[in-house]
Amino acid sequence: MRLLNAKCSKLTANRLPLGIYISVPFCRTKCSFCNFASGVFSRALFDQYVQQLCSDIESSGAIARELGGLLDRRVDSIYLGGGTPSVLAPDQLKRIFETVRNTFDVERSAEITVECAPGTITGEILQSLADCGVNRVSLGVQSFIDKECSSVGRLHTRAVTLDDIARLRAAGIGNISIDLIAGLPHQIADTWQTSLSETLATGVPHVSVYMLEVDEDSRLGNELLAGGSRYHAHFVPNDDLTADLYLAACERLEKAGVQQYEISNFARPVTHGFGLRDSRHNLKYWTRQPYIGFGADAHSMLPATAELNARGIEAVRFATPDSLESYTSAGGRVQQLLASRSLIDREAALEECFFLGLRMNRGISFSALQKQFGNDVVETYAPIFAELVEAGLLEKPASGLRLTPRGRLLSNEVFARFLKTSSPRTTLA
Ligand code: SF4
């Protein structure tokens, strides 16, 4: 393909400082809809896990070299996700942040986010978040209707959520994001509107709205696929209603000035990033900026070393095992990561630009693509663009492409059209 012969693009161009993702796979209970590699584990394991995590952070320079990645020491975002990081003990949280700060140069203005489940933010945890420099909290609210929360195994209520938000603000952490799920058992249009009203009334600057995923990796998903009634499966809205709830959220949030900037993400205006109170960390994923992940089931993408670059490789992606047992098993971290490594050549990088760039409401810019991949890139993909525009899934703003509202609902189908040409290579050609 001619694209491969175009001059080598540089992932290094306009490269931002590194983002760090840290996975904490521990939860108080396992939500019935959850398909993440997280679970309820004995507290005795927490310390072993934190020790392993800190050891990996300290070894990150050597690990990156072995994987063929360039690791920037400058860090402008840290994201502790999971799982529920707020179930860790305060001293465990402090050890993680101390290790990060001792290993990397964390910028003073870095965005430092911790995911918390409402009801887990004790006074001690709140103090340690503030002591660790955490300036953003992502709250897994999912719904403001108590019955909907309890039906999926969440332990919090509306009152607990509102109290947590007030306490976070009183502690100086006003940059709060609320997660909501469309498609929970018992949810109907009215209760969904109530959750949206409550969310807007809090005035939080960021909201994420996800549609319930139905797959065999969660108990609820399994039950739905089997047509059963455990886990309130028979009270789950059908696909059409779930899609309507999602679209209603897009409309309602937008009208209230909480603008959609990505398929699942909405933010109030400020003056950074897209001019919105967006998630700096997540923007790194969608704009293909470097990040490194630590802990179980943590993914990384780093620019390739000059040696790999000379062989047509732009970036390396790798991930840790998703099982806690494999992650904490002694030794072999580099071998584990090498086994998962994908070498991203120019074609794979181009595909990523399509399916990551289209996630964002601003879409992809033809001139940016041409600058990076050569003038013929738009022509090469023109038939796919035309087909998706014809199907009403993509639209053409002035000089690029973006998903239509319907395209956002069917985004996986759209992205699949850009994965036909090749997939990321796992070995050197
Ligand atoms: S708290 Fe989050 S990570 Fe934990 S089980 Fe529930 S949805 Fe999954």
Coordinates of C-alpha atoms and ligand atoms in Angstrom, one line a residue:
M1 CA 0.0 0.0 0.0
R2 CA 1.4 3.4 -1.0
L3 CA 0.8 4.8 2.5
L4 CA 3.5 2.7 3.9
N5 CA 6.0 4.4 1.6
A6 CA 5.1 7.9 2.7
K7 CA 7.7 9.7 4.8
C8 CA 7.9 8.4 8.3
S9 CA 5.5 10.2 10.6
K10 CA 6.6 11.2 14.0
L11 CA 4.6 10.3 17.1
T12 CA 7.1 12.6 18.8
A13 CA 5.7 15.7 17.0
N14 CA 3.7 17.8 19.4
R15 CA 4.2 15.2 22.0
L16 CA 2.7 16.0 25.4
P17 CA 4.2 14.8 28.7
L18 CA 3.5 11.3 29.9
G19 CA 0.2 10.2 31.4
I20 CA 0.3 7.5 34.1
Y21 CA -2.5 5.1 34.7
I22 CA -2.6 3.0 37.9
S23 CA -5.0 0.1 38.3
V24 CA -6.4 -0.9 41.7
P25 CA -8.6 -3.9 41.0
F26 CA -10.2 -4.1 44.5
C27 CA -13.9 -3.4 45.2
R28 CA -16.2 -3.7 48.2
T29 CA -18.7 -5.7 46.2
K30 CA -18.8 -6.9 42.6
C31 CA -21.5 -5.0 40.7
S32 CA -23.6 -7.4 38.6
F33 CA -23.0 -5.5 35.4
C34 CA -19.2 -5.1 35.8
N35 CA -17.0 -6.8 33.2
F36 CA -13.7 -5.3 34.4
A37 CA -10.9 -7.4 35.9
S38 CA -11.8 -6.3 39.4
G39 CA -13.2 -8.1 42.4
V40 CA -13.5 -8.5 46.1
F41 CA -10.2 -9.6 47.6
S42 CA -8.9 -10.0 51.1
R43 CA -7.3 -6.8 52.6
A44 CA -4.2 -8.9 53.2
L45 CA -3.6 -8.9 49.5
F46 CA -3.7 -5.1 49.2
D47 CA -0.2 -4.6 50.7
Q48 CA 1.4 -7.2 48.5
Y49 CA -0.3 -5.6 45.5
V50 CA 0.9 -2.1 46.4
Q51 CA 4.4 -3.3 46.9
Q52 CA 4.4 -4.9 43.4
L53 CA 2.9 -1.8 41.9
C54 CA 5.6 0.4 43.5
S55 CA 8.3 -1.9 42.4
D56 CA 7.0 -1.8 38.8
I57 CA 6.8 2.0 38.9
E58 CA 10.5 2.2 40.1
S59 CA 11.6 -0.2 37.3
S60 CA 9.6 1.6 34.6
G61 CA 12.6 3.1 32.8
A62 CA 14.3 -0.3 32.4
I63 CA 10.9 -2.0 31.5
A64 CA 10.2 0.6 28.8
R65 CA 13.7 0.1 27.3
E66 CA 13.2 -3.6 27.1
L67 CA 9.9 -3.1 25.4
G68 CA 11.4 -0.7 22.9
G69 CA 9.5 2.4 24.2
L70 CA 10.7 5.9 25.0
L71 CA 9.6 6.9 28.5
D72 CA 9.3 10.6 29.2
R73 CA 9.9 11.5 32.8
R74 CA 7.7 14.5 32.7
V75 CA 4.1 13.7 33.8
D76 CA 1.1 15.9 33.4
S77 CA -1.7 13.4 34.4
I78 CA -2.0 10.6 36.8
Y79 CA -5.2 8.5 36.9
L80 CA -5.9 5.9 39.7
G81 CA -8.7 3.7 38.4
G82 CA -10.0 0.3 38.9
G83 CA -11.6 -1.2 40.7
T84 CA -12.1 1.2 43.5
P85 CA -8.8 2.8 44.6
S86 CA -10.6 4.5 47.5
V87 CA -10.8 1.1 49.3
L88 CA -7.1 1.2 49.8
A89 CA -5.7 2.3 53.2
P90 CA -4.5 5.9 53.4
D91 CA -0.9 4.8 53.8
Q92 CA -1.1 2.6 50.7
L93 CA -2.4 5.5 48.6
K94 CA 0.4 7.6 50.0
R95 CA 3.0 5.0 49.1
I96 CA 1.8 4.8 45.5
F97 CA 1.9 8.6 45.0
E98 CA 5.2 9.0 46.8
T99 CA 6.7 6.3 44.5
V100 CA 5.3 8.1 41.4
R101 CA 6.7 11.4 42.5
N102 CA 10.1 9.9 43.4
T103 CA 10.3 8.2 40.0
F104 CA 8.8 10.9 37.6
D105 CA 8.8 14.6 37.4
V106 CA 5.1 15.3 38.1
E107 CA 4.3 18.8 36.8
R108 CA 2.8 21.2 39.4
S109 CA -0.3 21.6 37.2
A110 CA -0.7 17.9 36.6
E111 CA -4.3 16.5 36.6
I112 CA -4.4 13.9 39.3
T113 CA -7.6 11.8 39.3
V114 CA -8.8 9.0 41.6
E115 CA -11.8 7.0 40.9
C116 CA -14.0 6.6 44.0
A117 CA -17.2 4.7 44.7
P118 CA -19.7 6.8 46.7
G119 CA -19.6 5.7 50.3
T120 CA -15.9 4.8 50.4
I121 CA -14.5 8.3 51.0
T122 CA -13.9 8.2 54.7
G123 CA -12.5 11.2 56.5
E124 CA -9.1 9.5 56.4
I125 CA -9.2 8.8 52.7
L126 CA -10.4 12.3 52.0
Q127 CA -7.4 13.7 53.9
S128 CA -5.0 11.4 52.2
L129 CA -6.4 12.3 48.7
A130 CA -5.7 16.0 49.6
D131 CA -2.3 15.2 51.0
C132 CA -1.4 13.2 47.8
G133 CA -2.2 16.2 45.6
V134 CA -5.3 14.6 44.1
N135 CA -7.3 17.4 42.3
R136 CA -9.9 15.4 40.5
V137 CA -12.3 12.6 41.6
S138 CA -14.3 10.4 39.3
L139 CA -17.4 9.2 41.2
G140 CA -19.0 5.9 40.1
V141 CA -22.6 7.1 40.8
Q142 CA -24.3 5.2 38.0
S143 CA -27.8 6.4 39.1
F144 CA -29.4 8.7 41.6
I145 CA -32.3 6.2 42.0
D146 CA -31.6 4.0 45.0
K147 CA -33.5 1.1 43.7
E148 CA -31.5 1.1 40.4
C149 CA -28.2 1.2 42.4
S150 CA -29.1 -1.6 44.8
S151 CA -30.4 -3.8 41.9
V152 CA -26.9 -4.0 40.5
G153 CA -25.2 -4.4 43.9
R154 CA -24.1 -0.9 44.5
L155 CA -24.0 0.0 48.2
H156 CA -24.5 3.7 48.1
T157 CA -27.7 5.8 48.0
R158 CA -28.4 9.2 46.5
A159 CA -27.9 10.8 49.9
V160 CA -24.5 9.3 50.3
T161 CA -23.5 10.5 46.8
L162 CA -24.6 14.1 47.5
D163 CA -22.8 14.0 50.9
D164 CA -19.6 12.8 49.2
I165 CA -19.7 15.6 46.7
A166 CA -20.2 18.2 49.4
R167 CA -17.3 16.7 51.4
L168 CA -15.0 16.6 48.4
R169 CA -15.7 20.2 47.7
A170 CA -15.2 21.2 51.3
A171 CA -11.8 19.5 51.1
G172 CA -10.9 21.6 48.0
I173 CA -11.5 18.9 45.4
G174 CA -14.1 20.6 43.2
N175 CA -13.1 18.9 39.9
I176 CA -15.5 16.0 40.1
S177 CA -16.8 13.7 37.4
I178 CA -20.0 11.7 37.7
D179 CA -20.4 8.4 35.9
L180 CA -23.9 7.4 34.9
I181 CA -25.1 4.2 33.2
A182 CA -28.1 4.1 30.8
G183 CA -29.8 0.7 30.7
L184 CA -29.7 -0.3 34.4
P185 CA -32.5 -2.7 35.7
H186 CA -35.7 -0.8 36.6
Q187 CA -34.6 2.3 34.7
I188 CA -37.3 4.1 32.7
A189 CA -37.3 7.4 30.9
D190 CA -38.6 9.3 34.0
T191 CA -36.1 7.9 36.4
W192 CA -33.3 8.5 33.9
Q193 CA -34.4 12.2 33.7
T194 CA -34.3 12.3 37.5
S195 CA -30.7 11.1 37.5
L196 CA -29.8 13.7 34.9
S197 CA -31.6 16.4 36.8
E198 CA -29.7 15.4 40.0
T199 CA -26.4 15.3 38.2
L200 CA -27.0 18.8 36.7
A201 CA -28.1 20.1 40.0
T202 CA -24.8 19.2 41.6
G203 CA -23.0 21.5 39.1
V204 CA -20.1 19.0 38.6
P205 CA -17.9 20.0 35.7
H206 CA -17.7 16.6 34.0
V207 CA -20.2 13.7 33.3
S208 CA -19.6 10.3 31.7
V209 CA -22.6 8.4 30.3
Y210 CA -22.1 4.8 29.4
M211 CA -24.7 2.4 27.9
L212 CA -25.0 -0.9 29.8
E213 CA -22.7 -3.5 28.1
V214 CA -24.3 -6.9 27.6
D215 CA -21.7 -9.6 27.3
E216 CA -20.7 -12.8 28.9
D217 CA -18.0 -11.2 31.0
S218 CA -20.5 -10.0 33.6
R219 CA -23.1 -11.9 35.7
L220 CA -25.9 -9.6 34.5
G221 CA -24.8 -9.8 30.9
N222 CA -24.7 -13.6 31.1
E223 CA -28.1 -13.7 32.6
L224 CA -29.5 -11.4 29.9
L225 CA -28.0 -13.5 27.1
A226 CA -29.5 -16.6 28.7
G227 CA -32.9 -14.9 29.0
G228 CA -33.0 -15.4 32.7
S229 CA -34.3 -13.2 35.6
R230 CA -31.5 -13.3 38.1
Y231 CA -29.8 -10.0 38.9
H232 CA -33.0 -8.2 37.9
A233 CA -32.1 -9.1 34.3
H234 CA -35.8 -9.1 33.3
F235 CA -36.0 -5.4 34.4
V236 CA -33.3 -4.3 32.1
P237 CA -34.5 -1.9 29.4
N238 CA -34.4 -3.2 25.9
D239 CA -31.7 -1.9 23.4
D240 CA -34.0 0.7 21.9
L241 CA -34.9 2.2 25.2
T242 CA -31.3 2.2 26.3
A243 CA -30.3 4.0 23.1
D244 CA -33.1 6.5 23.7
L245 CA -31.8 7.1 27.2
Y246 CA -28.3 7.8 25.9
L247 CA -29.6 10.2 23.3
A248 CA -31.8 11.9 25.9
A249 CA -28.7 12.4 28.0
C250 CA -26.8 13.9 25.1
E251 CA -29.6 16.3 24.5
R252 CA -30.3 17.2 28.1
L253 CA -26.6 17.7 29.1
E254 CA -25.9 19.8 26.0
K255 CA -28.9 22.1 26.6
A256 CA -27.6 22.6 30.2
G257 CA -24.2 23.6 28.8
V258 CA -22.4 20.4 29.6
Q259 CA -21.0 19.8 26.2
Q260 CA -20.4 16.4 24.6
Y261 CA -16.7 16.1 23.5
E262 CA -16.5 12.3 23.2
I263 CA -18.9 9.4 22.8
S264 CA -19.4 9.0 26.5
N265 CA -18.0 12.2 27.9
F266 CA -19.4 15.7 28.6
A267 CA -17.9 18.7 30.2
R268 CA -18.6 22.3 31.2
P269 CA -16.6 25.0 29.5
V270 CA -13.3 26.3 30.9
T271 CA -10.1 27.3 29.3
H272 CA -8.0 24.2 28.8
G273 CA -8.0 21.2 26.5
F274 CA -10.9 21.6 24.2
G275 CA -11.9 24.7 26.2
L276 CA -13.9 22.3 28.3
R277 CA -13.4 20.8 31.8
D278 CA -12.5 17.6 29.9
S279 CA -10.4 14.7 31.2
R280 CA -6.8 15.5 30.3
H281 CA -5.9 11.9 31.0
N282 CA -8.5 10.3 28.7
L283 CA -7.7 12.8 25.9
K284 CA -4.2 11.1 25.8
Y285 CA -5.9 7.9 24.8
W286 CA -8.0 9.4 22.0
T287 CA -5.2 11.7 20.6
R288 CA -2.5 9.0 20.8
Q289 CA -0.3 10.7 23.3
P290 CA 2.1 8.5 25.4
Y291 CA 0.9 6.9 28.6
I292 CA 2.1 4.1 30.8
G293 CA 0.0 1.8 32.9
F294 CA 0.9 0.0 36.2
G295 CA -1.0 -2.7 38.0
A296 CA -3.2 -5.5 36.8
D297 CA -4.8 -5.1 33.4
A298 CA -3.1 -1.8 32.7
H299 CA -2.3 -0.7 29.2
S300 CA 0.6 1.4 27.9
M301 CA 1.4 3.2 24.7
L302 CA 4.9 4.7 24.2
P303 CA 6.7 6.1 21.2
A304 CA 9.1 3.6 19.7
T305 CA 12.8 3.9 20.2
A306 CA 14.9 5.2 17.3
E307 CA 16.0 1.6 16.5
L308 CA 12.4 0.4 16.1
N309 CA 11.5 3.7 14.4
A310 CA 14.1 3.0 11.7
R311 CA 12.3 -0.3 11.0
G312 CA 9.0 1.4 10.4
I313 CA 7.6 1.1 13.9
E314 CA 6.1 4.3 15.4
A315 CA 4.9 3.1 18.8
V316 CA 4.7 0.1 21.1
R317 CA 1.6 -1.0 23.0
F318 CA 1.7 -3.5 25.8
A319 CA -0.4 -4.5 28.8
T320 CA -0.1 -6.3 32.1
P321 CA -2.1 -9.5 32.8
D322 CA -5.7 -9.0 33.9
S323 CA -5.6 -11.6 36.6
L324 CA -4.4 -10.5 40.0
E325 CA -2.7 -13.8 40.5
S326 CA -0.6 -13.5 37.3
Y327 CA 0.1 -9.9 38.0
T328 CA 1.5 -10.5 41.5
S329 CA 3.3 -13.8 40.6
A330 CA 7.0 -13.4 41.2
G331 CA 9.3 -12.1 38.4
G332 CA 8.9 -12.2 34.7
R333 CA 7.3 -8.8 34.2
V334 CA 9.2 -8.0 31.1
Q335 CA 8.4 -11.4 29.6
Q336 CA 4.7 -10.9 30.4
L337 CA 4.7 -7.5 28.8
L338 CA 6.7 -8.6 25.7
A339 CA 4.1 -11.4 25.2
S340 CA 1.4 -8.7 25.0
R341 CA 3.4 -6.2 22.9
S342 CA 2.0 -4.8 19.7
L343 CA 4.3 -2.9 17.4
I344 CA 2.4 -0.1 15.8
D345 CA 3.5 0.5 12.2
R346 CA 2.2 3.3 10.0
E347 CA -0.9 1.5 8.8
A348 CA -1.8 0.5 12.3
A349 CA -1.2 4.1 13.5
L350 CA -3.5 5.3 10.7
E351 CA -6.2 3.0 11.8
E352 CA -5.8 4.2 15.4
C353 CA -6.2 7.8 14.2
F354 CA -9.5 6.8 12.6
F355 CA -11.1 4.9 15.4
L356 CA -9.7 6.9 18.3
G357 CA -10.1 10.3 16.6
L358 CA -13.7 9.6 15.6
R359 CA -14.6 9.0 19.2
M360 CA -14.3 12.7 19.8
N361 CA -17.0 15.1 18.7
R362 CA -14.5 17.3 16.8
G363 CA -13.8 14.2 14.7
I364 CA -10.7 13.8 12.4
S365 CA -9.2 16.6 10.3
F366 CA -8.1 15.7 6.8
S367 CA -5.2 18.1 6.8
A368 CA -3.9 16.6 10.1
L369 CA -4.1 13.2 8.6
Q370 CA -2.4 14.3 5.4
K371 CA 0.4 16.0 7.3
Q372 CA 1.0 12.8 9.2
F373 CA 0.4 10.1 6.6
G374 CA 0.8 11.7 3.2
N375 CA -1.5 13.4 0.7
D376 CA -3.1 10.2 -0.7
V377 CA -4.5 9.1 2.6
V378 CA -7.9 10.8 2.1
E379 CA -8.2 9.5 -1.4
T380 CA -7.4 6.0 -0.3
Y381 CA -10.2 5.9 2.3
A382 CA -12.7 7.9 0.3
P383 CA -14.9 4.9 -0.6
I384 CA -15.2 4.0 3.1
F385 CA -15.9 7.6 4.0
A386 CA -18.6 7.8 1.3
E387 CA -20.3 4.6 2.4
L388 CA -20.5 5.7 6.0
V389 CA -21.7 9.1 5.1
E390 CA -24.4 7.6 2.9
A391 CA -25.4 5.3 5.8
G392 CA -25.9 8.4 8.0
L393 CA -23.1 7.3 10.4
L394 CA -20.5 9.9 9.5
E395 CA -20.9 13.6 8.5
K396 CA -18.5 16.0 6.9
P397 CA -17.9 19.2 8.6
A398 CA -15.7 21.8 6.8
S399 CA -12.5 19.8 6.5
G400 CA -12.8 16.3 8.0
L401 CA -15.2 13.8 9.3
R402 CA -17.1 13.1 12.5
L403 CA -19.7 10.7 13.8
T404 CA -23.4 11.6 13.6
P405 CA -25.5 11.1 16.7
R406 CA -26.6 7.8 15.1
G407 CA -22.9 7.0 14.4
R408 CA -22.1 7.4 18.1
L409 CA -24.7 4.7 18.9
L410 CA -23.2 2.4 16.3
S411 CA -19.6 3.4 16.7
N412 CA -18.2 -0.1 16.9
E413 CA -19.6 -0.8 13.4
V414 CA -18.1 2.4 12.1
F415 CA -14.7 1.6 13.6
A416 CA -14.7 -1.9 12.3
R417 CA -14.8 -0.4 8.7
F418 CA -11.4 1.1 9.4
L419 CA -9.8 -2.1 10.7
K420 CA -10.2 -4.0 7.4
T421 CA -6.9 -3.1 5.9
S422 CA -4.6 -4.5 8.6
S423 CA -4.3 -5.0 12.4
P424 CA -1.5 -4.0 14.7
R425 CA 1.5 -6.2 14.2
T426 CA 2.9 -8.3 17.0
T427 CA 6.2 -9.2 15.3
L428 CA 8.6 -7.2 13.2
A429 CA 8.1 -7.7 9.5
Ligands
SF4_1 S1 -17.1 -0.7 41.7 FE1 -16.6 -0.4 39.6 S2 -14.9 -1.8 39.2 FE2 -15.9 -2.4 41.1 S3 -17.3 -4.0 40.6 FE3 -18.4 -2.1 40.6 S4 -18.3 -1.3 38.4 FE4 -16.8 -2.9 38.7

